[in-house]
XYZ file of C-alpha atoms in Angstrom:
701
model
C 82.641 127.835 136.234
C 86.169 129.289 136.874
C 87.538 132.426 135.276
C 91.018 134.099 135.027
C 90.475 137.893 135.751
C 93.794 139.584 135.391
C 95.726 138.236 138.415
C 92.602 136.808 140.088
C 91.074 133.297 139.900
C 87.301 133.513 140.346
C 85.360 130.362 141.087
C 81.625 130.584 140.883
C 80.948 127.329 142.581
C 83.143 127.924 145.650
C 82.255 131.583 145.530
C 85.897 132.589 145.886
C 88.178 135.229 144.426
C 91.857 134.216 144.671
C 95.182 135.887 144.043
C 98.723 135.301 145.195
C 98.180 137.047 148.538
C 94.672 135.783 149.566
C 91.469 133.901 149.098
C 88.425 136.055 149.468
C 84.906 134.740 150.130
C 82.172 136.556 148.114
C 78.538 136.991 149.061
C 76.103 135.324 146.686
C 74.914 138.452 144.973
C 78.477 139.557 144.326
C 79.165 136.140 142.803
C 76.188 136.489 140.388
C 77.190 140.036 139.508
C 80.865 139.064 138.772
C 79.830 136.032 136.655
C 77.467 138.272 134.641
C 80.380 140.742 134.044
C 82.672 137.801 133.041
C 80.253 136.745 130.395
C 79.636 140.266 129.044
C 82.993 142.006 128.996
C 83.564 145.244 127.172
C 79.822 145.987 127.030
C 78.114 148.974 128.689
C 75.434 147.235 130.905
C 72.734 149.418 132.272
C 71.370 149.090 135.803
C 68.158 147.793 134.322
C 69.923 144.986 132.749
C 71.652 144.157 135.971
C 68.350 144.104 137.909
C 66.817 141.975 135.186
C 69.622 139.383 134.794
C 71.462 139.460 138.249
C 68.600 140.304 140.641
C 66.146 138.351 138.369
C 63.650 141.233 138.263
C 63.409 141.668 142.071
C 62.480 145.107 143.180
C 65.754 146.767 144.291
C 66.893 150.327 144.522
C 69.740 151.895 142.517
C 71.543 152.310 145.757
C 71.469 148.521 146.371
C 73.169 147.892 142.950
C 75.778 150.518 143.797
C 76.494 149.020 147.136
C 77.289 145.652 145.483
C 79.266 147.411 142.783
C 81.381 149.110 145.596
C 81.904 145.821 147.521
C 83.081 144.076 144.295
C 85.434 146.962 143.535
C 86.910 146.598 147.059
C 87.436 142.846 146.611
C 89.159 143.511 143.260
C 91.234 146.462 144.758
C 89.748 148.665 141.982
C 89.661 152.521 141.993
C 86.487 153.981 140.693
C 88.292 157.116 139.583
C 90.901 155.083 137.755
C 89.248 151.797 137.082
C 90.994 148.591 135.928
C 88.011 146.266 136.394
C 84.692 148.112 136.584
C 84.228 151.402 134.669
C 81.269 153.586 135.300
C 79.480 155.379 132.468
C 77.341 158.172 133.929
C 73.559 157.652 133.091
C 74.552 154.587 130.934
C 75.751 151.897 133.246
C 78.848 149.788 133.834
C 81.523 148.186 131.722
C 83.789 145.280 132.898
C 87.074 146.373 131.245
C 89.471 143.806 132.771
C 90.932 140.916 130.672
C 88.832 137.726 131.314
C 89.566 134.182 130.393
C 87.531 131.108 130.965
C 89.434 128.290 132.543
C 88.879 124.891 130.768
C 86.538 122.459 132.319
C 89.008 119.640 132.458
C 91.202 121.860 134.675
C 88.334 122.360 137.064
C 87.769 118.631 137.098
C 91.281 117.885 137.794
C 91.364 120.295 140.726
C 88.127 118.758 142.167
C 89.632 115.286 141.783
C 92.649 116.402 143.679
C 90.444 117.668 146.531
C 88.477 114.559 146.601
C 91.647 112.408 146.807
C 92.767 114.537 149.738
C 89.460 113.984 151.485
C 89.614 110.191 150.935
C 93.055 110.202 152.334
C 91.823 111.938 155.499
C 88.903 109.518 155.847
C 91.192 106.622 155.399
C 93.528 107.828 158.075
C 90.581 108.339 160.496
C 89.251 104.813 159.720
C 92.742 103.301 160.361
C 93.032 105.152 163.659
C 89.611 103.815 164.959
C 90.112 100.120 164.080
C 92.093 99.152 167.254
C 89.857 96.258 168.329
C 90.969 93.832 165.555
C 93.507 91.081 166.153
C 97.195 91.669 165.694
C 97.141 89.800 162.440
C 94.002 91.548 161.181
C 95.580 94.825 162.169
C 98.828 94.109 160.389
C 96.828 93.269 157.361
C 94.719 96.360 157.561
C 97.745 98.510 158.159
C 99.359 97.059 155.055
C 96.122 97.818 153.012
C 95.801 101.255 154.427
C 99.506 102.086 153.798
C 99.063 100.731 150.227
C 96.014 102.927 149.603
C 97.653 105.909 151.039
C 100.679 105.329 148.791
C 98.461 104.937 145.638
C 96.558 108.050 146.765
C 99.642 110.139 147.152
C 100.879 109.094 143.823
C 97.622 110.020 142.166
C 97.678 113.389 143.981
C 101.302 114.248 143.021
C 100.512 113.253 139.374
C 97.449 115.439 139.198
C 99.256 118.299 140.927
C 102.124 118.056 138.486
C 99.691 118.059 135.558
C 97.897 120.972 137.056
C 101.127 122.880 137.458
C 102.205 122.337 134.084
C 98.920 123.100 132.225
C 97.260 125.601 134.573
C 97.142 129.242 133.366
C 100.323 130.806 134.581
C 99.931 133.980 136.638
C 101.794 137.039 135.307
C 105.421 137.598 136.495
C 105.160 140.656 138.648
C 108.585 140.857 140.049
C 111.126 142.868 138.121
C 114.428 144.270 138.850
C 116.197 147.203 137.095
C 119.427 146.481 135.168
C 120.124 150.105 134.219
C 119.564 153.435 135.962
C 121.295 155.851 133.633
C 119.902 159.420 133.150
C 119.033 158.919 129.533
C 116.745 156.580 127.630
C 118.073 152.978 127.468
C 116.688 150.325 125.076
C 117.524 147.307 122.954
C 119.054 145.070 125.693
C 121.198 142.037 124.730
C 122.600 139.723 127.416
C 125.781 137.965 126.518
C 125.738 134.028 126.236
C 127.401 133.571 129.639
C 124.872 136.033 131.293
C 127.756 138.178 132.596
C 127.345 141.333 130.376
C 124.547 143.525 129.091
C 124.845 145.390 125.908
C 122.301 148.320 125.362
C 121.972 151.648 123.774
C 121.452 154.994 125.658
C 120.060 158.217 124.138
C 121.085 161.462 125.971
C 121.874 164.896 124.958
C 120.846 164.232 121.336
C 123.351 161.471 120.970
C 122.957 157.662 120.851
C 125.741 155.579 122.543
C 126.222 151.842 122.801
C 127.402 150.455 126.068
C 128.431 147.063 127.505
C 127.955 146.749 131.220
C 129.297 144.154 133.552
C 126.390 142.712 135.697
C 128.827 141.660 138.524
C 130.408 144.995 139.379
C 128.362 147.517 137.302
C 131.393 148.801 135.346
C 130.708 149.613 131.738
C 132.619 150.517 128.489
C 131.471 152.316 125.471
C 131.419 150.909 121.988
C 132.818 154.103 120.682
C 133.505 155.382 117.128
C 134.539 158.868 117.824
C 133.362 161.651 120.026
C 131.511 163.634 117.348
C 127.920 164.238 118.325
C 126.659 163.117 114.845
C 128.040 159.496 115.323
C 125.378 157.026 116.529
C 126.148 153.402 117.505
C 123.246 150.930 117.626
C 121.986 147.427 117.190
C 124.538 145.115 118.959
C 124.362 141.265 118.549
C 126.628 138.671 120.451
C 127.966 135.632 118.651
C 127.363 132.220 120.090
C 130.129 132.274 122.784
C 130.130 135.982 123.410
C 133.674 136.603 121.971
C 132.525 138.950 119.305
C 129.841 141.618 118.688
C 128.409 142.991 115.591
C 126.620 146.442 115.363
C 125.601 149.354 113.351
C 127.231 152.873 113.158
C 125.510 155.807 111.384
C 126.067 159.361 110.783
C 124.013 161.897 108.567
C 126.370 160.797 105.722
C 127.014 157.056 106.313
C 125.761 153.781 107.404
C 128.105 150.902 108.297
C 128.225 147.526 110.083
C 131.216 146.592 112.145
C 132.648 143.492 113.996
C 134.819 143.700 117.150
C 136.288 140.987 119.460
C 135.263 141.143 123.146
C 137.298 139.825 126.118
C 136.438 140.660 129.732
C 135.335 144.252 128.962
C 137.993 144.901 126.457
C 137.311 145.527 122.793
C 139.458 145.089 119.778
C 139.696 147.669 116.986
C 136.555 147.613 114.765
C 136.447 145.778 111.476
C 134.137 147.097 108.727
C 131.956 144.369 107.121
C 129.278 146.225 105.107
C 128.300 149.687 103.964
C 124.514 150.213 103.928
C 122.674 152.989 102.247
C 122.701 156.438 103.913
C 119.827 156.782 106.186
C 119.338 153.154 106.634
C 119.038 152.599 110.441
C 118.695 148.919 110.439
C 119.260 145.943 112.764
C 121.892 143.127 112.590
C 122.144 139.770 114.381
C 124.169 136.578 114.306
C 122.539 133.324 113.306
C 123.480 130.122 114.991
C 126.379 129.932 112.588
C 128.932 132.688 113.546
C 129.777 133.026 109.851
C 126.192 134.070 108.926
C 124.337 137.178 109.870
C 120.909 138.621 109.155
C 120.384 142.310 108.809
C 117.814 144.894 107.474
C 118.414 147.899 105.306
C 116.447 150.272 103.091
C 117.212 152.476 100.083
C 117.339 155.635 102.118
C 115.441 157.673 104.572
C 111.729 157.092 104.928
C 111.755 153.932 102.684
C 110.587 150.504 103.841
C 113.159 147.894 105.156
C 114.176 144.654 103.570
C 115.821 141.569 105.099
C 119.179 140.188 103.994
C 121.544 137.386 104.984
C 125.289 137.670 104.631
C 128.196 135.187 104.754
C 130.851 136.883 106.700
C 133.541 134.797 105.026
C 132.762 135.371 101.435
C 130.827 138.612 102.042
C 128.087 137.438 99.736
C 124.590 138.731 100.562
C 121.228 137.607 99.518
C 117.693 138.844 99.885
C 115.678 136.202 102.037
C 112.211 135.217 101.352
C 109.999 137.562 103.369
C 106.539 139.217 103.570
C 105.407 141.717 101.069
C 106.602 145.262 102.133
C 104.115 147.672 103.555
C 104.701 150.844 105.639
C 108.084 150.437 107.367
C 108.660 147.026 105.839
C 110.394 144.138 107.469
C 112.592 145.837 110.181
C 111.754 143.677 113.107
C 112.965 140.059 113.338
C 114.146 137.609 115.965
C 116.271 134.448 115.762
C 114.762 131.191 117.178
C 116.547 130.218 120.389
C 117.605 126.782 118.955
C 116.830 126.825 115.262
C 118.009 128.845 112.279
C 114.478 130.298 111.916
C 113.463 133.926 112.028
C 110.300 135.365 113.509
C 109.404 138.418 111.300
C 106.964 141.111 112.462
C 105.600 142.864 109.371
C 102.377 144.946 108.739
C 100.080 143.954 105.746
C 98.144 146.143 103.428
C 95.341 146.508 106.020
C 97.904 147.580 108.605
C 97.382 144.310 110.595
C 100.543 143.159 112.197
C 101.658 139.735 110.879
C 103.942 137.378 112.494
C 105.853 135.027 110.102
C 108.297 132.189 110.438
C 111.110 131.925 108.064
C 113.564 128.935 107.848
C 116.923 130.367 106.773
C 118.071 127.055 105.532
C 115.173 126.220 103.283
C 113.812 129.815 102.673
C 110.339 128.634 103.645
C 108.129 131.363 104.864
C 104.991 130.592 106.895
C 102.364 133.067 108.218
C 101.764 132.252 111.869
C 98.970 134.681 112.673
C 97.877 138.330 112.331
C 96.450 140.867 114.688
C 94.457 144.020 114.093
C 96.002 146.020 116.912
C 98.676 148.656 117.559
C 101.344 146.230 118.590
C 104.950 145.576 117.691
C 107.979 143.417 117.678
C 107.232 139.758 118.351
C 110.031 137.633 119.925
C 110.241 133.840 120.200
C 109.646 132.489 123.713
C 112.299 130.513 125.450
C 110.767 127.221 124.112
C 110.226 128.646 120.620
C 106.596 127.462 120.762
C 105.148 130.943 121.609
C 105.442 134.565 120.547
C 106.203 137.319 123.130
C 105.459 140.928 122.442
C 104.325 144.108 123.901
C 100.638 144.372 124.852
C 98.270 146.691 123.055
C 98.515 150.431 123.481
C 99.309 151.929 125.944
C 101.507 148.824 126.196
C 101.826 148.162 129.928
C 101.941 144.554 129.646
C 104.167 141.798 128.033
C 101.979 139.137 126.570
C 102.504 135.780 124.869
C 100.453 133.841 122.302
C 100.756 130.440 120.883
C 101.741 130.018 117.204
C 98.168 130.392 116.086
C 97.736 133.676 117.733
C 95.503 132.069 120.508
C 95.880 131.405 124.218
C 96.817 134.901 125.360
C 98.690 134.910 128.482
C 100.291 137.831 130.383
C 103.997 137.568 131.065
C 104.293 140.872 132.966
C 101.812 143.644 133.874
C 102.798 147.000 135.336
C 101.720 150.661 135.195
C 104.384 152.044 132.898
C 104.921 151.590 129.135
C 106.728 148.466 128.100
C 109.051 148.654 125.155
C 110.410 145.991 122.798
C 111.251 142.706 124.858
C 114.243 140.360 124.497
C 114.926 136.978 125.840
C 117.294 136.509 128.759
C 119.915 133.842 128.231
C 118.836 132.140 131.736
C 116.143 130.324 129.820
C 113.167 131.764 131.672
C 113.202 135.619 131.958
C 112.793 138.625 129.546
C 114.393 141.908 129.341
C 112.505 145.048 128.355
C 112.782 148.926 128.746
C 110.139 150.547 130.896
C 109.362 154.072 129.522
C 108.233 157.142 131.556
C 106.944 159.920 129.287
C 105.583 163.207 130.288
C 104.597 165.338 127.329
C 102.586 168.520 127.706
C 100.530 170.532 125.106
C 101.247 174.288 124.862
C 99.836 177.384 123.211
C 102.086 180.077 121.689
C 100.483 183.437 120.903
C 101.832 184.851 117.582
C 100.780 188.414 118.568
C 102.101 188.599 122.206
C 104.926 186.058 121.700
C 103.735 184.411 125.043
C 103.302 180.772 125.652
C 101.498 178.665 128.327
C 100.455 175.059 129.010
C 97.187 173.833 127.738
C 97.410 170.177 128.975
C 100.028 169.251 131.545
C 99.175 165.921 133.256
C 101.957 163.597 134.478
C 101.796 161.472 131.281
C 101.471 161.917 127.518
C 99.168 164.756 126.333
C 99.265 164.962 122.627
C 97.492 165.842 119.300
C 96.186 169.153 120.499
C 93.986 170.895 117.756
C 92.008 174.149 117.596
C 88.332 174.124 116.938
C 86.911 176.338 114.252
C 83.679 177.612 115.959
C 84.862 178.819 119.390
C 87.984 178.777 121.595
C 87.871 175.021 122.337
C 90.874 172.749 121.996
C 90.799 168.945 121.865
C 93.650 166.670 122.723
C 94.412 163.064 123.495
C 95.686 162.184 126.892
C 96.833 158.945 128.762
C 95.998 160.489 132.186
C 93.137 157.987 132.813
C 95.272 155.039 131.860
C 93.877 154.661 128.213
C 93.864 157.152 125.344
C 90.888 159.408 125.868
C 89.926 162.603 124.163
C 89.844 165.702 126.372
C 88.448 169.262 125.656
C 89.781 172.509 127.169
C 89.671 176.221 126.420
C 92.432 178.413 125.080
C 93.604 179.084 128.623
C 93.847 175.478 129.539
C 91.889 176.050 132.750
C 88.567 174.377 131.900
C 89.408 170.669 131.075
C 86.990 167.818 130.887
C 87.081 164.277 129.491
C 84.975 163.732 126.462
C 85.270 160.058 125.863
C 85.226 156.849 127.825
C 86.798 154.409 125.398
C 88.649 152.281 128.096
C 90.376 150.206 125.328
C 93.655 149.911 123.516
C 92.991 152.274 120.627
C 95.712 154.516 119.510
C 95.232 157.874 117.489
C 97.918 159.472 115.291
C 95.874 162.554 114.071
C 92.869 164.558 115.328
C 90.768 167.180 113.545
C 87.669 169.233 114.332
C 84.788 169.586 111.818
C 84.166 173.156 110.914
C 80.797 173.340 112.831
C 82.312 171.686 115.880
C 79.891 168.941 115.933
C 82.387 166.137 115.316
C 85.968 165.277 115.673
C 87.886 163.041 113.230
C 90.464 160.722 114.763
C 93.013 158.698 112.604
C 94.096 155.295 113.926
C 96.476 152.848 112.304
C 94.116 151.723 109.660
C 90.730 153.447 110.460
C 89.099 156.833 110.711
C 86.807 157.307 113.589
C 84.007 159.885 113.644
C 83.359 161.239 117.307
C 80.495 163.217 118.537
C 81.947 166.242 120.338
C 78.878 166.398 122.759
C 78.491 162.745 123.727
C 82.052 161.332 123.036
C 80.355 158.328 121.150
C 82.611 157.168 118.320
C 82.194 155.004 115.315
C 84.562 153.880 112.442
C 83.903 155.073 108.915
C 82.912 152.329 106.568
C 86.082 152.347 104.507
C 88.526 149.514 103.839
C 91.288 149.055 106.433
C 94.469 150.363 104.723
C 97.096 152.908 105.300
C 95.536 156.316 105.357
C 97.160 159.704 104.971
C 96.285 163.374 104.901
C 92.948 163.334 106.489
C 90.934 166.625 106.363
C 87.379 167.974 106.377
C 86.214 168.949 102.829
C 82.979 170.331 104.490
C 80.934 169.470 107.437
C 79.521 166.293 105.807
C 82.513 165.201 103.735
C 85.887 163.875 104.690
C 89.114 163.798 102.496
C 91.783 161.397 102.748
C 94.475 159.625 100.596
C 95.236 155.905 100.146
C 97.870 154.199 98.057
C 97.221 152.833 94.479
C 99.467 151.191 92.022
C 100.166 154.618 90.417
C 100.742 156.405 93.688
C 98.620 158.163 96.302
C 95.029 159.023 95.435
C 92.564 161.337 97.129
C 89.211 160.072 98.219
C 85.960 161.658 99.664
C 83.574 160.135 102.102
C 80.180 161.398 103.002
C 79.330 160.762 106.644
C 75.614 160.874 106.043
C 75.326 158.600 102.928
C 78.539 156.586 103.590
C 79.305 156.972 99.853
C 83.004 157.112 98.808
C 84.262 158.795 95.654
C 87.643 159.446 94.116
C 89.036 162.883 93.469
C 90.846 163.905 90.370
C 93.691 161.521 89.773
C 96.232 164.381 89.320
C 96.198 165.007 93.145
C 98.061 162.829 95.524
C 97.113 164.852 98.739
C 94.685 167.694 99.563
C 94.483 169.505 102.800
C 91.115 171.228 102.827
C 90.475 174.082 105.203
C 87.609 176.227 106.552
C 88.961 179.367 104.612
C 89.216 178.531 100.871
C 92.411 180.387 100.514
C 94.051 178.064 103.048
C 93.480 174.852 101.048
C 96.707 173.128 99.875
C 97.012 170.756 96.856
C 99.974 168.524 96.152
C 100.097 167.197 92.577
C 101.284 163.692 91.564
C 104.215 165.531 89.899
C 105.199 167.292 93.163
C 103.904 170.641 92.441
C 102.231 172.528 95.296
C 99.116 174.774 94.952
C 97.130 176.811 97.308
C 93.563 178.373 97.489
C 90.425 177.486 95.706
C 91.940 178.787 92.566
C 94.947 176.470 92.922
C 97.718 179.083 92.740
C 101.079 177.532 91.998
C 103.656 177.923 94.820
C 107.206 178.845 93.715
C 108.605 179.808 97.114
C 111.823 177.760 97.547
C 111.551 177.348 101.254
C 108.055 175.806 100.921
C 109.031 173.664 98.040
C 111.992 172.222 100.020
C 109.742 171.325 103.098
C 108.659 167.751 103.730
C 104.994 168.213 103.174
C 103.906 165.166 105.172
C 105.190 163.836 108.486
C 104.173 160.345 108.768
C 100.445 160.258 107.995
C 99.647 164.001 108.340
C 100.332 167.355 106.650
C 103.533 168.875 107.973
C 102.688 172.180 106.004
C 99.802 174.232 107.343
C 98.397 177.647 106.255
C 96.235 180.091 108.099
C 95.719 183.527 106.395
C 99.235 184.740 105.480
C 100.999 182.522 107.946
C 102.646 179.336 106.818
C 104.094 176.892 109.398
C 106.013 173.547 109.096
C 108.530 171.602 111.168
C 112.053 170.363 110.318
C 113.758 167.542 112.321
C 117.287 167.621 113.611
C 119.010 165.310 116.259
C 115.783 164.015 117.716
C 114.023 167.424 118.058
C 111.562 169.352 115.799
C 112.136 173.028 114.845
C 108.847 174.785 114.125
C 109.320 177.318 111.317
C 107.020 180.256 110.482
C 106.735 182.280 107.356
C 104.379 185.222 107.720
C 104.284 186.007 104.024
C 105.301 184.378 100.811
C 108.729 185.244 99.367
C 109.869 186.428 102.907
C 112.317 184.445 104.858
C 110.969 181.970 107.441
C 112.087 182.155 111.017
C 112.559 179.390 113.680
C 109.730 179.865 116.180
C 110.009 176.980 118.634
C 111.712 173.781 119.360
C 109.165 170.922 119.863
C 109.211 167.280 120.853
C 106.328 165.936 118.543
C 105.619 165.624 114.918
C 102.172 167.103 115.642
C 101.311 170.835 115.641
C 98.279 173.074 114.820
C 98.105 176.614 113.470
C 95.330 179.261 113.685
C 95.306 182.862 112.667
C 97.047 184.078 115.777
C 98.379 180.971 117.709
C 100.244 177.733 117.447
C 99.611 174.458 119.438
C 102.750 172.432 119.973
C 104.040 169.750 122.360
C 107.026 169.647 124.774
C 108.498 166.853 126.836
C 108.733 167.708 130.506
C 110.516 164.419 130.999
C 111.302 161.228 129.131
C 113.250 158.346 130.629
C 113.617 154.626 129.990
C 115.462 151.970 132.111
C 116.033 148.353 131.314
C 114.320 145.863 133.486
C 114.308 142.071 133.791
C 111.548 139.758 134.950
C 112.492 137.759 138.044
C 110.773 134.358 137.566
C 110.735 131.582 140.075
C 109.670 128.972 137.424
């Protein structure tokens, strides 16, 4: 049996571990252990299980098992402290966390046949060399036969090798090169049809700019629409010969699409082609017909996107056939490299990401496949026979699937976060931003007005929340390479990792139970219950849908809202009985709290109430606040303190109102939608650094 383990090929029969650099010979017990791991990936396997199934019940010490584990890690270049292959779970066992794929049996047979043919050729050469006593005629005859046999053998070997080369599992492209090194955050790369120019956006100093860069001499020009800081230029697309670009320009009060002619780093004056609704930050792209474009727009801020096609000659537009709209809608699409067919990435009601093919000429929409994962933004491969996209969270890979969502292959694997990919026009490579984010969690004391770091690793530390029973704080960190929950105290000096998920989960909200026994973690379409002592988690037995405004009603009951035909409806779930009930239909969201006076109620008609007695709020500042940010409550109350965040130019402003009917004050500038409030402190997040450069794969195929 042969296995693909990340970048390694593991052959049980030959007892070898092969990558691009070397072929390593494994000892028999290491072969048995690695084979067992390959057959039982993502399972915690105890030492007792290993002794029973790998050592076949022989009497061995724990130290003997550890030695083989250590040797295997060394062969895989694995780090026990930051594992990518074998993760240790203290007092529980081991888990093989690498991506593993079995290589088809026919591929093994083909390689073996190739080796046998090579051996036959060597034997034939030896036999020919020793038959020197025959007569000249016989020798000539034998030489002819031997040459004929060698020729046939070579043809067979070449054919088999070609077949193997075409059909083998391709190793990931590990070589990349940077195309931008600007000081801001670059994204959305588009290579011109002649491969000479790169269009991309850069976000820096709270402004988004569109640039076109010459790849030959590094000169660049800005696609400018004024120097005002509130003008953002975005979403460039080249026409078929690179003589025109089409793009989006937005301000707080406008949304417009323009066309400009392009000739050797010179741009013509912009020509307006379409006014989109204010707050609609969509995408536009040429089709294979330069007179037809596809674009997205919504009806305003925080509404889902819809796909349209426009004829640039007649200015007629039509809504194309597309998936039903959920969450952000149909904002992501890609044009097939040779056909007038779109690949649409769109979430469904369960929040599964679906990938659809839309023929723009016939309007035929076909579902290709769906995935229950935190992924985004599929693109056609160069052949149009596969889908390329970011890997699962934390998205350090580019991966591709066939059009049925199977045959997963790694296109690129690295250590930093990959963003939305695009095809290079050279027919084999891909462009993508690599993102470096360092976000810290901080505590601000409302009494002393002092602040200090709570979590400050070199990566993303987020979702920091106060406990209710002591001075503990929980937060989510990527410091181990995966999202894990960590615990610390209010000083931030006593940190420890609580969980050992080692998977691709992604949380968007985190809450303590009032007793401190559990943590609740909200993912894309599930709520997970996590034991605060053991770190063991389990999903609640509720349907996979979009979930908002999660809170603890009491220590056994969870409250959350889901969408119905008439609006958002509050539900309750008992973690002991697993029974789910619906709250009074007059409420769309409820934020329960440990102190009854801190409960917030939002009615279907938009009225806001507080406390167990449901006192109507009339304060104008609070009524003008966006009560939800994404999936969680933006407004929080603790005693007489009210806190919320407003967003401006890519930053959040944390506002504090210490008493009703008194003006609020700006407390802090933050870099995350998430914050938490206690009686005398606030938890918030700040970016120490955020940078993104555009890279290109360098393929030799």
